[in-house]
PDB file of C-alpha atoms in Angstrom:
ATOM      1  CA  MET K 142      20.159-121.106 -22.318  1.00  0.00           C
ATOM      2  CA  ALA K 143      21.298-118.376 -24.867  1.00  0.00           C
ATOM      3  CA  THR K 144      21.862-114.778 -23.644  1.00  0.00           C
ATOM      4  CA  ALA K 145      19.210-112.917 -24.622  1.00  0.00           C
ATOM      5  CA  LYS K 146      19.810-109.920 -27.552  1.00  0.00           C
ATOM      6  CA  VAL K 147      19.813-106.204 -27.370  1.00  0.00           C
ATOM      7  CA  ILE K 148      17.680-104.208 -29.306  1.00  0.00           C
ATOM      8  CA  VAL K 149      18.088-100.054 -28.653  1.00  0.00           C
ATOM      9  CA  VAL K 150      14.772 -98.329 -29.593  1.00  0.00           C
ATOM     10  CA  VAL K 151      15.493 -94.566 -30.443  1.00  0.00           C
ATOM     11  CA  GLY K 152      12.400 -92.569 -30.112  1.00  0.00           C
ATOM     12  CA  ALA K 153      10.829 -95.062 -27.577  1.00  0.00           C
ATOM     13  CA  THR K 154       8.018 -92.582 -25.868  1.00  0.00           C
ATOM     14  CA  GLY K 155       6.889 -91.623 -29.181  1.00  0.00           C
ATOM     15  CA  ASN K 156       4.034 -93.721 -30.915  1.00  0.00           C
ATOM     16  CA  GLN K 157       6.524 -96.091 -33.181  1.00  0.00           C
ATOM     17  CA  GLY K 158       9.414 -96.380 -30.745  1.00  0.00           C
ATOM     18  CA  SER K 159       6.729 -96.944 -28.185  1.00  0.00           C
ATOM     19  CA  SER K 160       5.270-100.094 -29.973  1.00  0.00           C
ATOM     20  CA  VAL K 161       8.529-101.260 -30.701  1.00  0.00           C
ATOM     21  CA  ALA K 162       9.419-101.249 -26.971  1.00  0.00           C
ATOM     22  CA  LYS K 163       6.144-102.923 -26.181  1.00  0.00           C
ATOM     23  CA  THR K 164       6.440-105.605 -28.762  1.00  0.00           C
ATOM     24  CA  PHE K 165       9.913-106.719 -27.691  1.00  0.00           C
ATOM     25  CA  LEU K 166       9.333-105.897 -23.894  1.00  0.00           C
ATOM     26  CA  ASN K 167       7.087-109.104 -24.418  1.00  0.00           C
ATOM     27  CA  LEU K 168       9.912-111.189 -25.877  1.00  0.00           C
ATOM     28  CA  SER K 169      11.665-110.806 -22.611  1.00  0.00           C
ATOM     29  CA  THR K 170      13.412-114.520 -22.717  1.00  0.00           C
ATOM     30  CA  THR K 171      15.459-113.745 -26.541  1.00  0.00           C
ATOM     31  CA  TRP K 172      15.358-110.246 -26.601  1.00  0.00           C
ATOM     32  CA  ARG K 173      16.510-106.873 -23.924  1.00  0.00           C
ATOM     33  CA  VAL K 174      14.897-103.557 -24.727  1.00  0.00           C
ATOM     34  CA  ARG K 175      16.849-100.103 -24.380  1.00  0.00           C
ATOM     35  CA  CYS K 176      15.047 -97.049 -24.627  1.00  0.00           C
ATOM     36  CA  LEU K 177      17.094 -93.916 -25.860  1.00  0.00           C
ATOM     37  CA  THR K 178      15.014 -90.637 -24.619  1.00  0.00           C
ATOM     38  CA  ARG K 179      15.928 -87.025 -23.398  1.00  0.00           C
ATOM     39  CA  SER K 180      13.731 -87.704 -21.011  1.00  0.00           C
ATOM     40  CA  PRO K 181      13.934 -90.797 -18.467  1.00  0.00           C
ATOM     41  CA  SER K 182      11.933 -89.028 -15.487  1.00  0.00           C
ATOM     42  CA  SER K 183       8.701 -88.740 -18.136  1.00  0.00           C
ATOM     43  CA  PRO K 184       5.858 -91.186 -17.377  1.00  0.00           C
ATOM     44  CA  VAL K 185       6.287 -92.891 -20.842  1.00  0.00           C
ATOM     45  CA  SER K 186       9.688 -93.889 -19.743  1.00  0.00           C
ATOM     46  CA  GLU K 187       8.957 -94.878 -16.420  1.00  0.00           C
ATOM     47  CA  SER K 188       6.360 -96.874 -17.036  1.00  0.00           C
ATOM     48  CA  LEU K 189       8.650 -99.069 -19.815  1.00  0.00           C
ATOM     49  CA  ALA K 190      11.196 -99.367 -17.156  1.00  0.00           C
ATOM     50  CA  ALA K 191       8.640-100.537 -15.002  1.00  0.00           C
ATOM     51  CA  GLN K 192       8.003-103.186 -18.140  1.00  0.00           C
ATOM     52  CA  GLY K 193      11.603-103.921 -17.698  1.00  0.00           C
ATOM     53  CA  ALA K 194      13.224-101.684 -20.044  1.00  0.00           C
ATOM     54  CA  GLU K 195      16.528-100.646 -19.983  1.00  0.00           C
ATOM     55  CA  ILE K 196      16.107 -96.179 -19.979  1.00  0.00           C
ATOM     56  CA  VAL K 197      19.286 -94.683 -21.299  1.00  0.00           C
ATOM     57  CA  GLN K 198      19.339 -90.993 -21.272  1.00  0.00           C
ATOM     58  CA  GLY K 199      20.674 -89.658 -24.504  1.00  0.00           C
ATOM     59  CA  ASN K 200      19.904 -87.856 -28.017  1.00  0.00           C
ATOM     60  CA  LEU K 201      20.672 -87.721 -31.684  1.00  0.00           C
ATOM     61  CA  GLU K 202      22.500 -84.440 -31.789  1.00  0.00           C
ATOM     62  CA  ASP K 203      25.344 -85.867 -28.948  1.00  0.00           C
ATOM     63  CA  THR K 204      26.892 -88.920 -30.666  1.00  0.00           C
ATOM     64  CA  ALA K 205      28.397 -89.787 -27.390  1.00  0.00           C
ATOM     65  CA  SER K 206      25.198 -90.716 -25.982  1.00  0.00           C
ATOM     66  CA  LEU K 207      24.461 -92.497 -28.964  1.00  0.00           C
ATOM     67  CA  ALA K 208      27.818 -94.257 -28.764  1.00  0.00           C
ATOM     68  CA  ALA K 209      27.083 -95.430 -25.450  1.00  0.00           C
ATOM     69  CA  ALA K 210      23.223 -96.265 -25.860  1.00  0.00           C
ATOM     70  CA  PHE K 211      24.719 -98.537 -28.842  1.00  0.00           C
ATOM     71  CA  GLN K 212      27.137-100.636 -27.402  1.00  0.00           C
ATOM     72  CA  GLY K 213      26.796-104.175 -27.360  1.00  0.00           C
ATOM     73  CA  ALA K 214      23.229-103.942 -29.790  1.00  0.00           C
ATOM     74  CA  HIS K 215      21.751-106.465 -31.940  1.00  0.00           C
ATOM     75  CA  ALA K 216      19.367-104.685 -33.215  1.00  0.00           C
ATOM     76  CA  ILE K 217      18.517-100.741 -33.435  1.00  0.00           C
ATOM     77  CA  PHE K 218      15.171 -99.283 -34.719  1.00  0.00           C
ATOM     78  CA  LEU K 219      15.491 -95.580 -35.674  1.00  0.00           C
ATOM     79  CA  ASN K 220      12.600 -92.797 -36.130  1.00  0.00           C
ATOM     80  CA  THR K 221      13.734 -89.498 -36.606  1.00  0.00           C
ATOM     81  CA  ASP K 222      11.610 -86.580 -36.189  1.00  0.00           C
ATOM     82  CA  PHE K 223      10.454 -83.591 -38.065  1.00  0.00           C
ATOM     83  CA  TRP K 224       7.641 -82.097 -36.668  1.00  0.00           C
ATOM     84  CA  ALA K 225       8.726 -81.030 -33.232  1.00  0.00           C
ATOM     85  CA  THR K 226      11.642 -78.385 -34.958  1.00  0.00           C
ATOM     86  CA  TYR K 227       8.921 -77.413 -37.695  1.00  0.00           C
ATOM     87  CA  HIS K 228       6.150 -76.304 -35.579  1.00  0.00           C
ATOM     88  CA  PRO K 229       7.465 -73.743 -33.484  1.00  0.00           C
ATOM     89  CA  ALA K 230       9.917 -72.438 -36.173  1.00  0.00           C
ATOM     90  CA  LYS K 231       6.259 -72.290 -37.907  1.00  0.00           C
ATOM     91  CA  ALA K 232       4.817 -70.489 -35.018  1.00  0.00           C
ATOM     92  CA  ALA K 233       7.543 -68.167 -34.592  1.00  0.00           C
ATOM     93  CA  LEU K 234       7.162 -67.341 -38.537  1.00  0.00           C
ATOM     94  CA  GLU K 235       3.508 -66.918 -38.282  1.00  0.00           C
ATOM     95  CA  ALA K 236       4.336 -64.782 -35.062  1.00  0.00           C
ATOM     96  CA  GLU K 237       6.376 -62.114 -37.797  1.00  0.00           C
ATOM     97  CA  LYS K 238       3.470 -62.852 -40.263  1.00  0.00           C
ATOM     98  CA  LYS K 239       6.532 -63.895 -42.387  1.00  0.00           C
ATOM     99  CA  SER K 240       6.487 -66.886 -44.938  1.00  0.00           C
ATOM    100  CA  VAL K 241       6.453 -70.181 -43.592  1.00  0.00           C
ATOM    101  CA  GLU K 242       8.408 -71.775 -45.683  1.00  0.00           C
ATOM    102  CA  PRO K 243      11.929 -71.304 -43.867  1.00  0.00           C
ATOM    103  CA  ALA K 244      10.117 -73.444 -41.213  1.00  0.00           C
ATOM    104  CA  SER K 245      10.470 -76.398 -43.543  1.00  0.00           C
ATOM    105  CA  GLN K 246      14.143 -76.607 -44.564  1.00  0.00           C
ATOM    106  CA  LYS K 247      15.264 -75.849 -40.514  1.00  0.00           C
ATOM    107  CA  ALA K 248      13.371 -78.787 -39.812  1.00  0.00           C
ATOM    108  CA  PHE K 249      14.660 -81.085 -42.782  1.00  0.00           C
ATOM    109  CA  ASP K 250      18.400 -79.793 -41.929  1.00  0.00           C
ATOM    110  CA  TYR K 251      17.760 -80.709 -38.239  1.00  0.00           C
ATOM    111  CA  GLU K 252      16.174 -84.509 -39.132  1.00  0.00           C
ATOM    112  CA  THR K 253      19.124 -85.233 -41.617  1.00  0.00           C
ATOM    113  CA  THR K 254      21.593 -84.052 -39.245  1.00  0.00           C
ATOM    114  CA  ASN K 255      20.101 -86.477 -37.232  1.00  0.00           C
ATOM    115  CA  GLY K 256      19.666 -89.286 -38.751  1.00  0.00           C
ATOM    116  CA  LYS K 257      23.287 -89.046 -40.598  1.00  0.00           C
ATOM    117  CA  ASN K 258      24.227 -89.372 -36.676  1.00  0.00           C
ATOM    118  CA  ALA K 259      22.559 -92.084 -35.688  1.00  0.00           C
ATOM    119  CA  VAL K 260      23.366 -94.169 -39.108  1.00  0.00           C
ATOM    120  CA  ASP K 261      27.344 -93.341 -39.035  1.00  0.00           C
ATOM    121  CA  VAL K 262      27.263 -94.544 -34.826  1.00  0.00           C
ATOM    122  CA  ALA K 263      25.306 -97.380 -35.237  1.00  0.00           C
ATOM    123  CA  ALA K 264      27.797 -98.179 -38.476  1.00  0.00           C
ATOM    124  CA  ALA K 265      30.964 -98.731 -35.951  1.00  0.00           C
ATOM    125  CA  VAL K 266      28.968-101.045 -33.340  1.00  0.00           C
ATOM    126  CA  PRO K 267      30.169-104.309 -34.061  1.00  0.00           C
ATOM    127  CA  THR K 268      27.736-106.471 -32.450  1.00  0.00           C
ATOM    128  CA  LEU K 269      25.282-104.818 -35.016  1.00  0.00           C
ATOM    129  CA  GLN K 270      22.855-107.259 -36.860  1.00  0.00           C
ATOM    130  CA  ARG K 271      19.998-105.583 -37.910  1.00  0.00           C
ATOM    131  CA  PHE K 272      18.673-102.016 -38.261  1.00  0.00           C
ATOM    132  CA  VAL K 273      15.258-100.869 -38.896  1.00  0.00           C
ATOM    133  CA  TYR K 274      14.506 -97.237 -39.819  1.00  0.00           C
ATOM    134  CA  SER K 275      11.036 -95.761 -40.347  1.00  0.00           C
ATOM    135  CA  ALA K 276      10.807 -93.758 -43.688  1.00  0.00           C
ATOM    136  CA  LEU K 277       8.435 -91.835 -45.816  1.00  0.00           C
ATOM    137  CA  SER K 278       7.905 -92.209 -49.613  1.00  0.00           C
ATOM    138  CA  PRO K 279       9.815 -89.693 -51.242  1.00  0.00           C
ATOM    139  CA  ILE K 280       7.096 -87.590 -52.486  1.00  0.00           C
ATOM    140  CA  THR K 281       9.273 -85.080 -54.756  1.00  0.00           C
ATOM    141  CA  LYS K 282      10.898 -88.405 -57.118  1.00  0.00           C
ATOM    142  CA  GLY K 283       7.906 -90.204 -56.861  1.00  0.00           C
ATOM    143  CA  SER K 284       5.826 -87.335 -57.958  1.00  0.00           C
ATOM    144  CA  GLY K 285       8.594 -86.646 -60.770  1.00  0.00           C
ATOM    145  CA  GLY K 286       9.187 -83.148 -59.180  1.00  0.00           C
ATOM    146  CA  LYS K 287       5.378 -81.789 -59.512  1.00  0.00           C
ATOM    147  CA  TYR K 288       5.113 -81.739 -55.698  1.00  0.00           C
ATOM    148  CA  THR K 289       8.277 -80.962 -53.681  1.00  0.00           C
ATOM    149  CA  HIS K 290       7.138 -79.238 -50.539  1.00  0.00           C
ATOM    150  CA  ALA K 291       6.928 -82.110 -47.947  1.00  0.00           C
ATOM    151  CA  PHE K 292      10.357 -82.007 -46.801  1.00  0.00           C
ATOM    152  CA  HIS K 293       9.070 -84.386 -43.770  1.00  0.00           C
ATOM    153  CA  SER K 294       9.258 -86.906 -46.627  1.00  0.00           C
ATOM    154  CA  GLU K 295      12.115 -85.384 -48.042  1.00  0.00           C
ATOM    155  CA  ALA K 296      14.183 -85.592 -44.905  1.00  0.00           C
ATOM    156  CA  LYS K 297      13.698 -89.206 -44.114  1.00  0.00           C
ATOM    157  CA  SER K 298      14.215 -90.232 -47.624  1.00  0.00           C
ATOM    158  CA  TRP K 299      17.729 -88.485 -47.671  1.00  0.00           C
ATOM    159  CA  ILE K 300      18.313 -90.413 -44.641  1.00  0.00           C
ATOM    160  CA  VAL K 301      17.813 -94.156 -46.774  1.00  0.00           C
ATOM    161  CA  GLU K 302      19.885 -92.776 -49.366  1.00  0.00           C
ATOM    162  CA  TYR K 303      22.593 -91.994 -47.255  1.00  0.00           C
ATOM    163  CA  ILE K 304      22.465 -95.677 -45.614  1.00  0.00           C
ATOM    164  CA  GLU K 305      22.805 -97.242 -48.670  1.00  0.00           C
ATOM    165  CA  ASN K 306      25.258 -94.868 -50.882  1.00  0.00           C
ATOM    166  CA  GLU K 307      27.052 -93.896 -47.598  1.00  0.00           C
ATOM    167  CA  GLN K 308      27.469 -96.546 -45.486  1.00  0.00           C
ATOM    168  CA  PRO K 309      26.472 -99.547 -47.589  1.00  0.00           C
ATOM    169  CA  GLN K 310      27.866-101.949 -45.012  1.00  0.00           C
ATOM    170  CA  LEU K 311      25.356-100.967 -42.595  1.00  0.00           C
ATOM    171  CA  GLY K 312      23.006-100.746 -45.840  1.00  0.00           C
ATOM    172  CA  LYS K 313      23.114-104.526 -45.503  1.00  0.00           C
ATOM    173  CA  LYS K 314      21.690-105.173 -42.274  1.00  0.00           C
ATOM    174  CA  THR K 315      18.810-102.189 -42.951  1.00  0.00           C
ATOM    175  CA  SER K 316      15.349-102.504 -43.311  1.00  0.00           C
ATOM    176  CA  ILE K 317      12.963 -99.778 -44.242  1.00  0.00           C
ATOM    177  CA  ILE K 318       9.202 -99.781 -42.750  1.00  0.00           C
ATOM    178  CA  TYR K 319       7.434 -97.396 -44.003  1.00  0.00           C
ATOM    179  CA  PRO K 320       4.140 -96.889 -42.017  1.00  0.00           C
ATOM    180  CA  GLY K 321       0.639 -95.875 -43.317  1.00  0.00           C
ATOM    181  CA  ILE K 322      -1.499 -93.130 -42.559  1.00  0.00           C
ATOM    182  CA  TYR K 323      -2.074 -93.020 -38.674  1.00  0.00           C
ATOM    183  CA  ASN K 324      -5.695 -94.107 -37.855  1.00  0.00           C
ATOM    184  CA  VAL K 325      -5.599 -90.872 -35.599  1.00  0.00           C
ATOM    185  CA  ASN K 326      -4.307 -88.634 -38.625  1.00  0.00           C
ATOM    186  CA  ARG K 327      -6.733 -85.626 -38.079  1.00  0.00           C
ATOM    187  CA  MET K 328      -7.424 -86.313 -42.064  1.00  0.00           C
ATOM    188  CA  LEU K 329      -9.476 -89.336 -40.822  1.00  0.00           C
ATOM    189  CA  ALA K 330     -11.300 -86.710 -38.453  1.00  0.00           C
ATOM    190  CA  PRO K 331     -14.445 -85.490 -40.004  1.00  0.00           C
ATOM    191  CA  ARG K 332     -16.035 -81.927 -39.266  1.00  0.00           C
ATOM    192  CA  LEU K 333     -19.621 -81.592 -38.350  1.00  0.00           C
ATOM    193  CA  ASP K 334     -21.920 -79.657 -40.708  1.00  0.00           C
ATOM    194  CA  ALA K 335     -24.466 -77.873 -38.594  1.00  0.00           C
ATOM    195  CA  ALA K 336     -27.091 -76.522 -41.299  1.00  0.00           C
ATOM    196  CA  SER K 337     -26.910 -80.386 -42.599  1.00  0.00           C
ATOM    197  CA  GLY K 338     -26.247 -82.310 -39.309  1.00  0.00           C
ATOM    198  CA  LYS K 339     -24.266 -84.226 -41.433  1.00  0.00           C
ATOM    199  CA  TYR K 340     -20.360 -85.287 -40.887  1.00  0.00           C
ATOM    200  CA  LEU K 341     -17.734 -83.926 -44.123  1.00  0.00           C
ATOM    201  CA  PHE K 342     -14.772 -85.577 -45.057  1.00  0.00           C
ATOM    202  CA  VAL K 343     -13.193 -82.824 -46.734  1.00  0.00           C
ATOM    203  CA  LEU K 344      -9.556 -84.162 -48.323  1.00  0.00           C
ATOM    204  CA  PRO K 345      -7.788 -83.167 -51.413  1.00  0.00           C
ATOM    205  CA  VAL K 346      -8.032 -86.541 -52.720  1.00  0.00           C
ATOM    206  CA  GLU K 347     -10.290 -88.697 -54.914  1.00  0.00           C
ATOM    207  CA  LYS K 348     -12.975 -91.206 -53.720  1.00  0.00           C
ATOM    208  CA  SER K 349     -11.044 -94.012 -55.498  1.00  0.00           C
ATOM    209  CA  THR K 350      -7.918 -92.801 -53.476  1.00  0.00           C
ATOM    210  CA  ARG K 351      -6.440 -96.045 -51.759  1.00  0.00           C
ATOM    211  CA  LEU K 352      -4.911 -95.369 -48.301  1.00  0.00           C
ATOM    212  CA  PRO K 353      -2.642 -97.368 -46.121  1.00  0.00           C
ATOM    213  CA  LEU K 354      -4.080 -97.262 -42.518  1.00  0.00           C
ATOM    214  CA  ILE K 355      -2.346 -98.391 -39.195  1.00  0.00           C
ATOM    215  CA  ASP K 356      -2.892 -98.307 -35.544  1.00  0.00           C
ATOM    216  CA  ALA K 357       1.072 -96.934 -34.959  1.00  0.00           C
ATOM    217  CA  LYS K 358       1.164 -98.114 -31.362  1.00  0.00           C
ATOM    218  CA  GLU K 359      -0.062-101.394 -31.745  1.00  0.00           C
ATOM    219  CA  SER K 360       1.142-102.521 -34.897  1.00  0.00           C
ATOM    220  CA  ILE K 361       4.723-101.038 -35.782  1.00  0.00           C
ATOM    221  CA  GLY K 362       5.978-103.247 -33.217  1.00  0.00           C
ATOM    222  CA  LEU K 363       5.052-106.215 -34.541  1.00  0.00           C
ATOM    223  CA  PHE K 364       5.532-105.698 -38.241  1.00  0.00           C
ATOM    224  CA  VAL K 365       8.759-104.205 -36.737  1.00  0.00           C
ATOM    225  CA  GLN K 366       9.283-107.826 -35.136  1.00  0.00           C
ATOM    226  CA  GLU K 367       8.637-109.376 -38.116  1.00  0.00           C
ATOM    227  CA  LEU K 368      11.303-107.510 -40.126  1.00  0.00           C
ATOM    228  CA  ILE K 369      14.198-108.489 -37.789  1.00  0.00           C
ATOM    229  CA  GLU K 370      13.255-112.029 -36.728  1.00  0.00           C
ATOM    230  CA  ASP K 371      11.988-113.320 -40.057  1.00  0.00           C
ATOM    231  CA  GLU K 372      13.095-111.346 -42.868  1.00  0.00           C
ATOM    232  CA  ALA K 373      16.502-111.281 -44.568  1.00  0.00           C
ATOM    233  CA  PRO K 374      17.539-107.566 -44.360  1.00  0.00           C
ATOM    234  CA  GLY K 375      17.176-105.190 -47.049  1.00  0.00           C
ATOM    235  CA  LYS K 376      13.524-105.165 -47.440  1.00  0.00           C
ATOM    236  CA  LYS K 377      10.859-102.612 -47.824  1.00  0.00           C
ATOM    237  CA  LEU K 378       7.769-102.595 -46.393  1.00  0.00           C
ATOM    238  CA  LEU K 379       4.507-100.555 -46.662  1.00  0.00           C
ATOM    239  CA  ALA K 380       3.076-101.462 -43.091  1.00  0.00           C
ATOM    240  CA  TYR K 381      -0.764-101.678 -43.225  1.00  0.00           C
ATOM    241  CA  ASP K 382      -3.458-102.905 -40.879  1.00  0.00           C
ATOM    242  CA  SER K 383      -5.877-102.018 -44.041  1.00  0.00           C
ATOM    243  CA  TYR K 384      -5.568-100.174 -47.359  1.00  0.00           C
ATOM    244  CA  LEU K 385      -9.082 -98.852 -48.098  1.00  0.00           C
ATOM    245  CA  LYS K 386     -10.612 -96.304 -50.940  1.00  0.00           C
ATOM    246  CA  THR K 387     -11.442 -92.803 -49.696  1.00  0.00           C
ATOM    247  CA  GLU K 388     -15.132 -93.956 -49.803  1.00  0.00           C
ATOM    248  CA  GLU K 389     -14.687 -96.809 -47.673  1.00  0.00           C
ATOM    249  CA  ILE K 390     -13.396 -95.447 -45.098  1.00  0.00           C
ATOM    250  CA  VAL K 391     -16.091 -93.060 -45.174  1.00  0.00           C
ATOM    251  CA  ALA K 392     -18.372 -95.956 -45.210  1.00  0.00           C
ATOM    252  CA  GLU K 393     -16.538 -97.494 -42.052  1.00  0.00           C
ATOM    253  CA  TRP K 394     -16.846 -94.396 -39.786  1.00  0.00           C
ATOM    254  CA  SER K 395     -20.156 -93.668 -40.622  1.00  0.00           C
ATOM    255  CA  LYS K 396     -21.252 -97.563 -40.178  1.00  0.00           C
ATOM    256  CA  ALA K 397     -19.248 -97.271 -36.842  1.00  0.00           C
ATOM    257  CA  SER K 398     -20.403 -94.034 -35.187  1.00  0.00           C
ATOM    258  CA  GLY K 399     -23.974 -94.556 -36.569  1.00  0.00           C
ATOM    259  CA  LYS K 400     -23.830 -90.719 -38.526  1.00  0.00           C
ATOM    260  CA  GLU K 401     -23.813 -90.137 -41.743  1.00  0.00           C
ATOM    261  CA  ALA K 402     -21.051 -89.246 -43.298  1.00  0.00           C
ATOM    262  CA  ILE K 403     -20.024 -87.785 -46.709  1.00  0.00           C
ATOM    263  CA  PHE K 404     -16.761 -87.356 -48.459  1.00  0.00           C
ATOM    264  CA  VAL K 405     -16.492 -83.976 -50.055  1.00  0.00           C
ATOM    265  CA  PRO K 406     -13.123 -83.470 -52.770  1.00  0.00           C
ATOM    266  CA  ILE K 407     -11.263 -80.135 -52.588  1.00  0.00           C
ATOM    267  CA  SER K 408      -7.883 -78.922 -53.723  1.00  0.00           C
ATOM    268  CA  ILE K 409      -4.618 -78.545 -52.121  1.00  0.00           C
ATOM    269  CA  GLU K 410      -4.754 -74.875 -53.812  1.00  0.00           C
ATOM    270  CA  THR K 411      -7.871 -74.350 -52.119  1.00  0.00           C
ATOM    271  CA  MET K 412      -7.276 -75.920 -48.364  1.00  0.00           C
ATOM    272  CA  HIS K 413      -4.096 -73.378 -48.808  1.00  0.00           C
ATOM    273  CA  GLU K 414      -6.075 -70.029 -49.711  1.00  0.00           C
ATOM    274  CA  LYS K 415      -9.013 -70.824 -48.014  1.00  0.00           C
ATOM    275  CA  PHE K 416      -7.843 -72.621 -44.424  1.00  0.00           C
ATOM    276  CA  GLY K 417      -4.388 -71.506 -44.894  1.00  0.00           C
ATOM    277  CA  LEU K 418      -2.742 -74.508 -44.374  1.00  0.00           C
ATOM    278  CA  PRO K 419       1.148 -74.678 -45.812  1.00  0.00           C
ATOM    279  CA  TYR K 420       2.220 -77.182 -48.887  1.00  0.00           C
ATOM    280  CA  GLU K 421       4.466 -78.863 -46.457  1.00  0.00           C
ATOM    281  CA  LEU K 422       1.603 -80.317 -45.305  1.00  0.00           C
ATOM    282  CA  LEU K 423      -0.767 -80.550 -48.545  1.00  0.00           C
ATOM    283  CA  ASP K 424       1.737 -81.569 -51.291  1.00  0.00           C
ATOM    284  CA  ALA K 425       1.519 -85.489 -49.601  1.00  0.00           C
ATOM    285  CA  PRO K 426      -2.209 -86.221 -50.301  1.00  0.00           C
ATOM    286  CA  ALA K 427      -1.899 -84.831 -53.070  1.00  0.00           C
ATOM    287  CA  TYR K 428       0.754 -87.173 -54.497  1.00  0.00           C
ATOM    288  CA  LEU K 429      -0.375 -90.144 -53.229  1.00  0.00           C
ATOM    289  CA  SER K 430      -4.071 -89.368 -54.734  1.00  0.00           C
ATOM    290  CA  GLU K 431      -2.598 -89.058 -58.250  1.00  0.00           C
ATOM    291  CA  PHE K 432       0.771 -91.333 -58.073  1.00  0.00           C
ATOM    292  CA  GLY K 433      -0.147 -93.591 -55.022  1.00  0.00           C
ATOM    293  CA  TYR K 434       1.725 -93.887 -51.673  1.00  0.00           C
ATOM    294  CA  THR K 435       4.641 -95.721 -52.925  1.00  0.00           C
ATOM    295  CA  ALA K 436       5.599 -94.306 -55.536  1.00  0.00           C
ATOM    296  CA  GLY K 437       8.985 -93.609 -56.409  1.00  0.00           C
ATOM    297  CA  ILE K 438      10.192 -96.716 -53.801  1.00  0.00           C
ATOM    298  CA  ASP K 439      11.341 -99.848 -55.423  1.00  0.00           C
ATOM    299  CA  GLY K 440      10.800-103.096 -54.382  1.00  0.00           C
ATOM    300  CA  ILE K 441       8.418-102.378 -52.234  1.00  0.00           C
ATOM    301  CA  LEU K 442       6.467-105.311 -49.931  1.00  0.00           C
ATOM    302  CA  GLU K 443       2.816-105.400 -48.493  1.00  0.00           C
ATOM    303  CA  PRO K 444       2.036-107.477 -45.530  1.00  0.00           C
ATOM    304  CA  HIS K 445       0.847-110.328 -47.340  1.00  0.00           C
ATOM    305  CA  GLN K 446       4.018-110.726 -48.600  1.00  0.00           C
ATOM    306  CA  LEU K 447       6.265-111.535 -45.335  1.00  0.00           C
ATOM    307  CA  ALA K 448       7.241-114.612 -44.749  1.00  0.00           C
ATOM    308  CA  LYS K 449       5.013-114.695 -41.808  1.00  0.00           C
ATOM    309  CA  LYS K 450       1.664-113.214 -41.305  1.00  0.00           C
ATOM    310  CA  VAL K 451       1.679-110.036 -39.049  1.00  0.00           C
ATOM    311  CA  HIS K 452      -1.402-110.277 -37.023  1.00  0.00           C
ATOM    312  CA  THR K 453      -3.008-106.616 -36.362  1.00  0.00           C
ATOM    313  CA  GLN K 454      -6.428-104.702 -35.899  1.00  0.00           C
ATOM    314  CA  SER K 455      -8.287-103.857 -39.042  1.00  0.00           C
ATOM    315  CA  PHE K 456      -9.314-100.001 -39.306  1.00  0.00           C
ATOM    316  CA  GLU K 457     -12.902-101.437 -38.948  1.00  0.00           C
ATOM    317  CA  ASP K 458     -12.451-103.274 -35.969  1.00  0.00           C
ATOM    318  CA  TRP K 459     -10.637-100.137 -34.632  1.00  0.00           C
ATOM    319  CA  LEU K 460     -13.276 -97.869 -35.253  1.00  0.00           C
ATOM    320  CA  LYS K 461     -15.599-100.245 -33.402  1.00  0.00           C
ATOM    321  CA  GLU K 462     -13.351-100.011 -30.212  1.00  0.00           C
ATOM    322  CA  ARG K 463     -13.912 -96.203 -30.250  1.00  0.00           C
ATOM    323  CA  ASN K 464     -15.359 -93.805 -27.223  1.00  0.00           C
ATOM    324  CA  TRP K 465     -17.876 -92.532 -29.601  1.00  0.00           C
ATOM    325  CA  GLY K 466     -19.883 -90.651 -27.106  1.00  0.00           C
ATOM    326  CA  GLU K 467     -16.911 -88.602 -26.351  1.00  0.00           C
ATOM    327  CA  LEU K 468     -15.284 -88.089 -30.035  1.00  0.00           C
ATOM    328  CA  LEU K 469     -18.725 -86.739 -31.735  1.00  0.00           C
ATOM    329  CA  ALA K 470     -18.897 -84.480 -28.300  1.00  0.00           C
ATOM    330  CA  ALA K 471     -15.465 -82.876 -28.938  1.00  0.00           C
TER     331      ALA K 471
END
């Protein structure tokens, strides 16, 4: 009997990482799962350990801990984090009544440094066969420089370019997954208008804008499995369960909830001025509405183009399973 291969999951307690860990834990005859986490005693870490995962303490700032975690790995899944740095930095600036823009640069620097650390250590692992990085669309490039404030996207795009340009041997083993918009994204949760009794989707996109949607906790791991087991390296995959127009999303939500919902378009300038939302958050929907979700990415694949069909739950079926009594009461 062949020895099981080792996949290391970086960020295994997050939405994407936990999905990858869960998927490969179900492949125990061929894969062993090693999870890198800052907190081995957290409930999620303990749950993964109970399912058979090897839990290793470490973080992306500590290259020695990465080298230990990556030792003997045949595959590595990496997802880097922008928001854990951005949100507290933004809050601190707001408390001082200062511009929040420096928070974006701080989070960008932190994420790209961490990504570089992981990439450099992975490149030196002699047993490594496959490397999968979770990225986002290159908004500045894809918009021709029109939208330049989405540092959370630019950080991941920087890491993709670093792999391709600075670690080309690792690049030959690498695939990039571009997850769609999470089903649980707050943008997809309408607010009740008390005066009319209708639910309003107030969004800075057009009704015809197509949005790729994904249940990250359930589907990401299945797509990563496909990239590792059945696809040649070098693929760039837009991972989604459903790809719907905004008006279709509103209609599906209304049908599942039993409540009337309407789409209300709004500009990012109005959202910034009226609601105080930073352009860090607003440039992305403006970009995808004007240029499309994958503008700036060469050779992107969609799920139907994969060698094997990945079976995931549609957005419509996901909505049907929601606890609407609880959601509408919130």
